[in-house]
Short mmCIF file of C-alpha atoms in Angstrom, two decimals:
data_model
loop_
_atom_site.label_atom_id
_atom_site.label_comp_id
_atom_site.label_asym_id
_atom_site.label_seq_id
_atom_site.Cartn_x
_atom_site.Cartn_y
_atom_site.Cartn_z
CA MET S 348 105.06 121.74 93.44
CA PRO S 349 103.38 118.19 92.95
CA LEU S 350 99.84 117.65 92.50
CA SER S 351 98.14 115.54 94.67
CA LEU S 352 95.07 113.34 94.72
CA GLN S 353 92.44 111.86 97.11
CA PRO S 354 92.92 108.47 97.88
CA SER S 355 89.13 107.83 96.99
CA ALA S 356 89.68 109.34 93.39
CA PRO S 357 90.02 107.18 90.17
CA CYS S 358 93.57 106.22 89.60
CA PRO S 359 95.27 108.38 86.83
CA CYS S 360 96.42 105.34 85.14
CA GLY S 361 93.20 103.93 84.36
CA ARG S 362 93.54 100.42 85.59
CA THR S 363 90.37 98.85 86.08
CA ASP S 364 89.01 95.75 88.06
CA ALA S 365 87.46 92.46 86.89
CA ARG S 366 84.11 94.42 86.41
CA GLY S 367 85.63 97.21 84.52
CA ARG S 368 85.28 99.74 87.31
CA ALA S 369 87.95 102.44 87.83
CA LEU S 370 90.45 101.29 90.67
CA ARG S 371 90.89 103.93 93.43
CA PHE S 372 94.07 105.84 93.48
CA ALA S 373 94.78 104.44 96.84
CA ASP S 374 94.21 100.77 95.87
CA CYS S 375 96.43 100.93 92.50
CA CYS S 376 99.41 103.74 92.15
CA SER S 377 99.37 105.46 95.32
CA PRO S 378 101.26 102.95 97.42
CA CYS S 379 103.96 102.83 94.79
CA LEU S 380 104.24 106.57 94.61
CA ASN S 381 104.31 106.90 98.26
CA GLN S 382 107.07 104.08 98.65
CA GLN S 383 104.63 101.85 100.69
CA ARG S 384 105.18 99.17 98.33
CA PRO S 385 107.28 98.33 95.09
CA ALA S 386 105.55 97.79 91.84
CA SER S 387 104.80 94.02 91.63
CA GLU S 388 105.72 94.11 87.78
CA ALA S 389 106.68 95.96 84.93
CA GLU S 390 103.19 96.96 83.96
CA ALA S 391 102.62 98.42 87.36
CA LEU S 392 105.85 100.23 87.62
CA MET S 393 104.92 101.75 84.15
CA ARG S 394 101.42 102.63 85.43
CA SER S 395 102.76 104.24 88.59
CA ARG S 396 105.15 106.28 86.38
CA TYR S 397 102.33 107.51 84.05
CA SER S 398 100.54 108.62 87.39
CA ALA S 399 103.62 110.21 88.28
CA PHE S 400 103.69 112.52 85.01
CA VAL S 401 100.18 113.38 85.86
CA LEU S 402 100.81 114.41 89.61
CA GLU S 403 104.14 116.04 88.57
CA ARG S 404 106.36 113.76 90.44
CA ALA S 405 109.86 114.00 89.05
CA ASP S 406 111.18 112.73 92.23
CA TYR S 407 109.49 109.34 91.67
CA LEU S 408 110.17 109.04 88.20
CA ARG S 409 113.98 109.39 88.83
CA ALA S 410 113.56 107.15 91.61
CA THR S 411 112.43 104.23 89.40
CA TRP S 412 114.65 105.03 86.42
CA HIS S 413 117.65 102.47 86.23
CA ALA S 414 120.83 104.06 87.30
CA SER S 415 122.33 103.31 83.92
CA THR S 416 119.99 105.55 81.96
CA CYS S 417 118.57 108.03 84.51
CA PRO S 418 119.08 111.55 83.50
CA ALA S 419 120.83 113.97 85.71
CA GLN S 420 117.84 116.29 85.65
CA LEU S 421 114.09 115.86 84.75
CA ASP S 422 112.11 118.65 84.16
CA LEU S 423 108.30 118.30 83.74
CA ASP S 424 106.00 120.68 81.65
CA PRO S 425 103.37 121.74 84.39
CA ALA S 426 101.03 123.05 81.51
CA ALA S 427 100.65 119.51 80.20
CA LYS S 428 97.23 118.04 80.85
CA TRP S 429 97.39 114.49 80.84
CA LEU S 430 94.38 112.55 79.45
CA GLY S 431 94.80 109.09 79.35
CA LEU S 432 96.80 105.82 79.37
CA GLU S 433 96.02 102.67 77.14
CA VAL S 434 98.43 99.74 77.87
CA ARG S 435 98.58 97.65 74.57
CA ALA S 436 100.78 94.81 75.72
CA HIS S 437 102.96 93.32 78.59
CA HIS S 438 105.30 91.08 77.81
CA ARG S 439 107.84 89.37 80.31
CA VAL S 440 111.05 88.48 78.13
CA ASP S 441 112.16 86.33 81.27
CA ALA S 442 112.14 86.38 84.88
CA ASP S 443 113.94 89.88 85.31
CA HIS S 444 113.14 91.79 81.97
CA ALA S 445 109.89 92.96 80.54
CA GLU S 446 108.34 95.20 77.95
CA VAL S 447 105.43 97.19 78.36
CA GLU S 448 103.91 98.92 74.96
CA PHE S 449 101.36 101.79 75.86
CA VAL S 450 99.79 104.88 74.66
CA ALA S 451 99.80 107.98 76.90
CA ARG S 452 97.54 111.16 75.64
CA PHE S 453 98.29 114.82 76.73
CA ARG S 454 97.68 118.04 75.88
CA VAL S 455 100.06 121.08 75.78
CA ALA S 456 99.07 124.48 74.79
CA GLY S 457 95.95 123.42 73.15
CA ARG S 458 98.13 120.78 70.92
CA ALA S 459 97.11 117.41 71.39
CA VAL S 460 100.00 114.84 71.99
CA ARG S 461 100.17 111.11 71.60
CA GLN S 462 103.05 109.30 73.18
CA HIS S 463 103.21 105.69 71.79
CA GLU S 464 105.91 103.94 73.35
CA ARG S 465 107.58 100.12 73.62
CA SER S 466 109.38 100.82 77.31
CA ARG S 467 111.99 98.26 78.67
CA PHE S 468 112.31 97.08 82.36
CA VAL S 469 114.53 95.30 84.44
CA ARG S 470 114.22 93.51 87.80
CA GLU S 471 117.21 93.74 90.08
CA GLN S 472 117.24 92.80 93.70
CA GLY S 473 113.40 92.55 93.71
CA CYS S 474 112.52 95.75 92.23
CA TRP S 475 111.35 96.86 88.77
CA TRP S 476 113.13 99.79 87.00
CA TYR S 477 112.33 101.71 83.73
CA VAL S 478 115.43 101.29 81.57
CA ASP S 479 114.58 102.82 77.90
CA GLY S 480 112.00 102.94 75.48
CA ASP S 481 111.36 103.17 71.89
CA VAL S 482 108.90 105.67 70.44
CA LEU S 483 106.65 103.81 67.96
#
């Protein structure tokens, strides 16, 4: 069963406003996760996908995964405790391709895990899709 957040809670993705204040979930990833609007750029999609991991939303992860690379099944570990996201770089390759480098931290069974990845995204028919990534 997916977890939920109050709209006024800080967004799990850690995005901040110009003053460095955490954005509210309702103003950040929630509209994407609830299909109220598509991600405006590859970084926004990557952030919403991180929030989907935090909230155990495998449905959203699969729905935003490009059909050419989407796994038939995606099982999330409910024991994973997500600790934070750092976006290191967002590079627009061209109008319809982008890469996002990030580090996501989480803990499983008391063990700290650090996922450092450069992900590739493609925009088709106005929507951004996660394609794949390289673990760094």
